[in-house]
Coordinates of C-alpha atoms in Angstrom, one line a residue:
M220 CA 101.2 86.1 49.4
A221 CA 102.1 88.9 46.9
K222 CA 105.7 89.4 46.2
R223 CA 107.2 92.4 47.9
V224 CA 108.1 95.1 45.3
G225 CA 111.9 95.7 45.2
I226 CA 114.0 98.6 44.0
S227 CA 114.9 96.6 40.9
D228 CA 111.2 96.4 40.0
V229 CA 110.9 100.1 40.2
A230 CA 114.0 100.6 38.1
K231 CA 112.7 98.2 35.4
A232 CA 109.3 99.9 35.3
A233 CA 110.8 103.4 35.2
G234 CA 113.4 102.5 32.6
V235 CA 116.3 103.6 34.8
S236 CA 119.1 102.1 36.8
V237 CA 118.8 100.9 40.4
T238 CA 121.2 103.7 41.4
T239 CA 118.9 106.3 39.8
V240 CA 116.0 105.0 41.7
S241 CA 118.0 105.1 45.0
H242 CA 119.0 108.7 44.3
A243 CA 115.5 109.8 43.2
L244 CA 113.8 108.4 46.3
S245 CA 116.5 109.7 48.7
G246 CA 116.8 113.2 47.3
Q247 CA 120.4 112.6 46.4
G248 CA 122.2 112.7 43.1
N249 CA 122.2 115.2 40.2
L250 CA 118.9 114.1 38.6
S251 CA 116.5 116.2 36.5
A252 CA 113.2 117.1 38.1
K253 CA 111.4 115.1 35.4
T254 CA 113.4 111.9 36.1
R255 CA 113.0 112.3 39.8
E256 CA 109.2 112.8 39.5
R257 CA 108.9 109.8 37.1
V258 CA 110.7 107.5 39.5
Q259 CA 108.7 108.7 42.5
R260 CA 105.4 108.2 40.6
V261 CA 106.4 104.7 39.5
A262 CA 107.4 103.8 43.0
T263 CA 104.1 105.0 44.4
D264 CA 102.1 103.2 41.7
L265 CA 103.9 99.9 42.4
G266 CA 103.6 100.4 46.2
Y267 CA 107.3 100.3 46.7
A268 CA 108.4 100.9 50.3
P269 CA 112.2 101.3 50.9
N270 CA 113.9 99.1 53.5
R271 CA 114.8 101.8 56.0
I272 CA 116.8 99.5 58.2
A273 CA 119.1 98.3 55.4
S274 CA 119.4 101.9 54.1
A275 CA 120.3 103.2 57.5
L276 CA 123.0 100.6 57.9
R277 CA 124.4 101.2 54.5
L278 CA 124.4 105.0 54.7
Q279 CA 124.8 105.3 58.5
R280 CA 121.7 107.5 58.4
T281 CA 118.1 106.9 59.6
G282 CA 116.3 109.1 57.2
V283 CA 114.4 110.7 60.1
I284 CA 114.4 114.5 60.7
G285 CA 113.3 115.8 64.1
L286 CA 111.1 118.9 64.3
V287 CA 111.2 120.7 67.7
S288 CA 108.7 123.4 68.3
D289 CA 107.2 125.5 71.1
E290 CA 103.5 125.5 69.9
I291 CA 102.9 122.8 67.2
A292 CA 99.6 121.8 68.9
T293 CA 98.2 125.2 69.5
T294 CA 99.1 127.5 66.6
P295 CA 97.5 127.5 63.2
F296 CA 100.8 128.6 61.6
A297 CA 102.5 125.4 62.8
G298 CA 100.5 123.2 60.4
R299 CA 101.8 125.1 57.4
I300 CA 105.4 124.8 58.5
V301 CA 104.9 121.1 59.2
L302 CA 103.2 120.6 55.8
G303 CA 106.0 122.3 53.9
A304 CA 108.6 120.2 55.7
Q305 CA 106.6 117.0 55.3
D306 CA 106.1 117.5 51.6
A307 CA 109.8 118.2 51.0
A308 CA 110.8 115.3 53.3
A309 CA 108.6 112.8 51.5
Q310 CA 110.1 113.8 48.1
R311 CA 113.5 112.8 49.6
G312 CA 112.3 109.6 51.2
M313 CA 112.6 111.1 54.7
L314 CA 110.3 111.0 57.7
L315 CA 109.5 113.8 60.0
M316 CA 109.3 113.2 63.8
L317 CA 107.5 116.0 65.7
V318 CA 107.8 117.1 69.3
N319 CA 106.1 120.0 71.1
S320 CA 107.7 121.6 74.2
N321 CA 104.8 124.0 75.0
R322 CA 107.5 126.6 75.9
D323 CA 108.9 124.5 78.7
E324 CA 112.7 124.5 78.6
A325 CA 113.0 121.3 80.7
V326 CA 110.6 119.5 78.4
E327 CA 112.4 120.7 75.3
N328 CA 115.8 119.5 76.6
Q329 CA 114.3 116.1 77.3
Q330 CA 112.7 115.9 73.9
I331 CA 116.0 116.9 72.2
A332 CA 117.8 114.2 74.1
S333 CA 115.2 111.6 73.0
L334 CA 115.6 112.7 69.4
L335 CA 119.3 112.3 69.6
A336 CA 118.9 108.9 71.2
Q337 CA 116.7 108.0 68.2
Q338 CA 119.7 109.0 66.0
V339 CA 117.8 111.4 63.8
D340 CA 119.8 112.7 60.9
A341 CA 119.1 116.4 61.6
I342 CA 116.8 118.8 63.5
I343 CA 114.5 121.6 62.6
Y344 CA 114.1 124.0 65.5
A345 CA 110.9 126.0 64.9
R346 CA 109.3 129.0 66.6
M347 CA 105.8 130.3 65.9
S348 CA 106.8 134.0 66.0
H349 CA 109.9 135.6 64.7
V350 CA 112.2 135.9 67.7
L351 CA 115.8 135.6 68.8
V352 CA 116.6 132.1 70.3
K353 CA 119.6 130.5 72.0
L354 CA 119.7 126.8 71.0
P355 CA 120.8 124.1 73.4
P356 CA 124.5 123.4 72.8
R357 CA 123.8 119.7 72.1
L358 CA 122.2 120.7 68.7
R359 CA 125.7 121.4 67.5
E360 CA 126.3 117.7 67.3
L361 CA 124.2 117.3 64.1
P362 CA 122.9 119.4 61.2
T363 CA 120.3 121.9 62.6
V364 CA 118.4 124.8 61.1
I365 CA 116.1 127.3 62.7
V366 CA 112.6 128.2 61.3
D367 CA 111.0 131.6 62.0
A368 CA 113.6 132.6 64.5
V369 CA 117.3 133.7 64.5
D370 CA 120.4 132.6 66.4
P371 CA 122.0 135.9 67.6
D372 CA 125.4 134.2 67.5
G373 CA 125.0 133.1 63.9
V374 CA 126.0 129.5 64.6
F375 CA 122.9 127.9 63.2
P376 CA 121.4 128.8 59.8
S377 CA 117.8 130.1 59.9
V378 CA 114.9 131.1 57.7
V379 CA 112.6 134.0 58.5
P380 CA 110.0 136.2 56.8
D381 CA 111.5 139.5 55.5
E382 CA 109.9 141.7 58.1
Q383 CA 111.0 145.0 56.6
Q384 CA 109.5 144.0 53.3
I385 CA 106.3 143.2 55.1
G386 CA 106.1 146.6 56.6
K387 CA 107.0 148.4 53.4
K388 CA 104.6 146.4 51.3
A389 CA 101.6 146.9 53.6
T390 CA 102.3 150.6 53.9
E391 CA 102.8 151.1 50.1
R392 CA 99.5 149.4 49.5
L393 CA 97.8 152.1 51.5
I394 CA 99.9 154.9 50.0
D395 CA 99.1 153.6 46.5
A396 CA 95.4 153.9 47.4
G397 CA 95.9 157.6 48.0
H398 CA 96.2 157.6 51.8
R399 CA 98.5 160.0 53.5
R400 CA 97.6 159.8 57.2
I401 CA 98.5 156.2 57.9
V402 CA 99.0 155.0 61.5
H403 CA 101.0 151.9 62.4
L404 CA 99.7 150.0 65.4
T405 CA 102.4 147.9 67.0
I406 CA 103.6 146.8 70.4
K407 CA 106.4 147.9 72.7
A408 CA 108.2 144.6 73.0
P409 CA 111.3 144.7 70.8
G410 CA 112.2 141.9 68.4
P411 CA 112.9 141.1 64.8
G412 CA 109.2 141.2 63.9
T413 CA 108.2 144.4 65.6
D414 CA 111.5 146.2 64.7
G415 CA 111.5 145.0 61.0
R416 CA 107.8 145.9 60.3
R417 CA 108.2 149.3 61.9
A418 CA 111.3 150.0 59.8
G419 CA 109.5 149.0 56.6
Y420 CA 106.6 151.3 57.5
R421 CA 108.9 154.2 58.2
K422 CA 110.9 153.6 55.0
A423 CA 107.7 153.6 52.9
M424 CA 106.4 156.8 54.6
A425 CA 109.8 158.6 54.2
E426 CA 110.1 157.7 50.5
H427 CA 106.8 159.4 49.9
G428 CA 107.5 162.4 52.2
L429 CA 105.0 161.4 54.8
D430 CA 105.3 161.6 58.6
P431 CA 105.0 158.4 60.5
I432 CA 102.2 158.0 63.1
E433 CA 102.8 155.1 65.5
T434 CA 101.1 153.7 68.6
Y435 CA 102.7 151.2 71.0
A436 CA 100.6 148.8 73.0
D437 CA 101.7 147.3 76.3
A438 CA 99.8 144.1 75.8
P439 CA 100.6 141.3 73.5
A440 CA 99.6 141.8 69.8
S441 CA 96.0 141.0 70.4
A442 CA 92.5 142.3 69.4
R443 CA 92.5 144.2 72.8
A444 CA 95.8 145.8 71.9
G445 CA 94.4 146.8 68.6
R446 CA 91.3 148.4 70.1
E447 CA 93.3 150.4 72.6
S448 CA 95.9 151.5 70.1
F449 CA 93.3 152.5 67.4
A450 CA 91.3 154.5 70.0
E451 CA 94.5 156.3 71.0
A452 CA 95.3 157.0 67.4
L453 CA 91.9 158.5 66.7
T454 CA 92.4 160.8 69.6
R455 CA 95.8 161.9 68.4
V456 CA 95.0 162.1 64.7
P457 CA 91.3 162.4 64.1
Q458 CA 91.9 162.8 60.4
L459 CA 93.7 159.5 59.9
T460 CA 92.3 157.4 57.1
A461 CA 94.3 154.2 57.1
V462 CA 95.9 151.7 59.5
F463 CA 98.8 149.2 59.1
A464 CA 98.3 146.8 62.0
F465 CA 101.2 144.7 63.4
N466 CA 99.1 141.6 62.9
D467 CA 95.6 140.4 62.0
A468 CA 94.5 140.2 65.6
M469 CA 95.3 143.9 66.2
A470 CA 93.5 144.6 62.9
M471 CA 90.4 142.9 64.3
G472 CA 90.5 145.3 67.2
V473 CA 90.5 148.2 64.6
Y474 CA 87.3 146.8 63.1
Q475 CA 85.7 146.6 66.5
V476 CA 86.4 150.2 67.5
A477 CA 85.4 151.4 64.0
A478 CA 82.0 149.7 64.4
E479 CA 81.5 151.3 67.8
R480 CA 82.2 154.8 66.3
N481 CA 80.2 154.3 63.2
L482 CA 83.3 154.3 61.0
R483 CA 83.1 152.1 57.9
V484 CA 85.8 149.8 56.7
P485 CA 87.1 150.6 54.1
A486 CA 85.0 153.7 53.2
D487 CA 86.1 155.7 56.3
V488 CA 89.3 153.8 57.3
S489 CA 91.3 151.3 55.3
V490 CA 93.1 148.5 57.2
V491 CA 96.0 146.2 56.3
G492 CA 97.1 143.4 58.7
V493 CA 99.9 140.8 58.7
D494 CA 99.6 136.9 59.0
N495 CA 96.7 136.0 56.7
L496 CA 95.3 134.1 59.7
E497 CA 92.2 132.6 58.1
V498 CA 90.1 132.5 61.2
I499 CA 90.4 136.3 61.4
A500 CA 91.2 137.7 57.9
A501 CA 88.7 135.7 55.9
Q502 CA 85.9 136.0 58.5
L503 CA 85.9 139.8 59.1
Q504 CA 83.4 141.8 57.1
P505 CA 84.7 143.0 54.8
G506 CA 87.6 140.5 54.5
L507 CA 90.9 141.8 55.7
T508 CA 93.7 142.7 53.2
T509 CA 96.8 141.3 54.8
V510 CA 100.4 140.2 54.2
G511 CA 100.7 136.4 54.3
L512 CA 103.7 134.8 56.1
P513 CA 105.6 132.1 54.2
H514 CA 105.2 129.3 56.7
Y515 CA 104.9 126.5 54.1
E516 CA 107.9 127.8 52.2
M517 CA 110.0 128.0 55.4
G518 CA 109.2 124.4 56.2
R519 CA 110.3 123.3 52.7
W520 CA 113.4 125.4 52.9
A521 CA 114.4 123.7 56.2
I522 CA 114.3 120.2 54.7
E523 CA 116.1 121.3 51.5
Q524 CA 118.9 122.9 53.5
L525 CA 119.2 120.0 55.9
S526 CA 119.3 117.6 53.0
A527 CA 122.2 119.5 51.5
M528 CA 124.0 119.8 54.9
I529 CA 123.7 116.0 55.5
T530 CA 125.1 115.2 52.0
E531 CA 127.8 117.9 51.9
P532 CA 128.2 119.2 55.5
V533 CA 130.8 121.9 54.6
S534 CA 130.6 122.9 51.0
L535 CA 126.8 123.3 50.9
A536 CA 126.3 124.9 54.2
P537 CA 123.6 127.6 53.8
P538 CA 124.0 131.3 54.7
P539 CA 123.4 132.2 58.4
E540 CA 120.0 133.9 57.7
V541 CA 117.6 133.6 54.8
K542 CA 114.8 136.1 54.4
L543 CA 111.8 135.0 52.4
T544 CA 109.5 137.5 50.6
C545 CA 105.9 137.7 51.6
S546 CA 102.7 138.2 49.5
L547 CA 99.9 140.7 49.9
I548 CA 96.5 139.0 50.1
E549 CA 93.9 141.3 48.7
R550 CA 90.4 141.1 50.3
G551 CA 88.1 144.1 50.9
S552 CA 89.6 146.4 53.6
V553 CA 91.4 148.9 51.4
A554 CA 89.6 151.6 49.4
P555 CA 90.9 154.6 47.4
R556 CA 91.1 157.8 49.4
L557 CA 89.0 160.4 47.6
G558 CA 89.6 164.1 47.9

């Protein structure tokens, strides 16, 4: 039987101390990125697997982070959040334990109780759309961060997309292309996402001396809502030349109405969405220019902050709300406005 590789074997092969190996694999200590990466690479090459039970007894930690979400199994965005968190956790020798409530409060409470019984070190509480959330009081018992949602009481730190920047960036892309009659298709339901994107749109329009044109759908932000809103906008402002849609699904509805009315995208109407949802944005013809949301980065942030909170619960506590910038993904739905 082959001898089990120990931490001293990794230290010898990497040319560092056992303490350095421990810090490198647990995400602790003030090590350079180069040293941490070298130790992790050597550990992987040797097939070293830390003894989690011994480590947990020594540190009084399990090395397990719970991730509680409403739609992990049904939302494409969830995979990016999980991947970001998983990558950051692996770099720190942590494991991720996922549970999905499917928006059932009773199920969620039961799952949280189970995670606490498993003695997880911390919890990521994730939502698949930027909303306000009230977390169960029991989550105050251990380090907890919120992903893609905000605690209105400011008790739990959170990370979200910069919604106002999204609206401003999308609108400025259209303005820079020469468009002046730009409609924003959104929904009536208030919330950080709708309010922030609308504020960014209005800010960009005001900075260029342009009047905002907005439609508000009753339905959820779907292709149907996009169809109805764009049809209404064409009736109100027949001369409009560009659309900033609340999300990619509503942008798809714009494409559908445009095709029915023999309007060409982008020759007759330019369109920008939000999400960078591959099943929509990359499949439309032409491809949809859209603002991508930082789901992977939010997942990484969650683990990085929890790691700091576990190690230094007070001095390294993160700010109440972190807003991450978003990138414009250029495809083919924006064209210069001529004349």
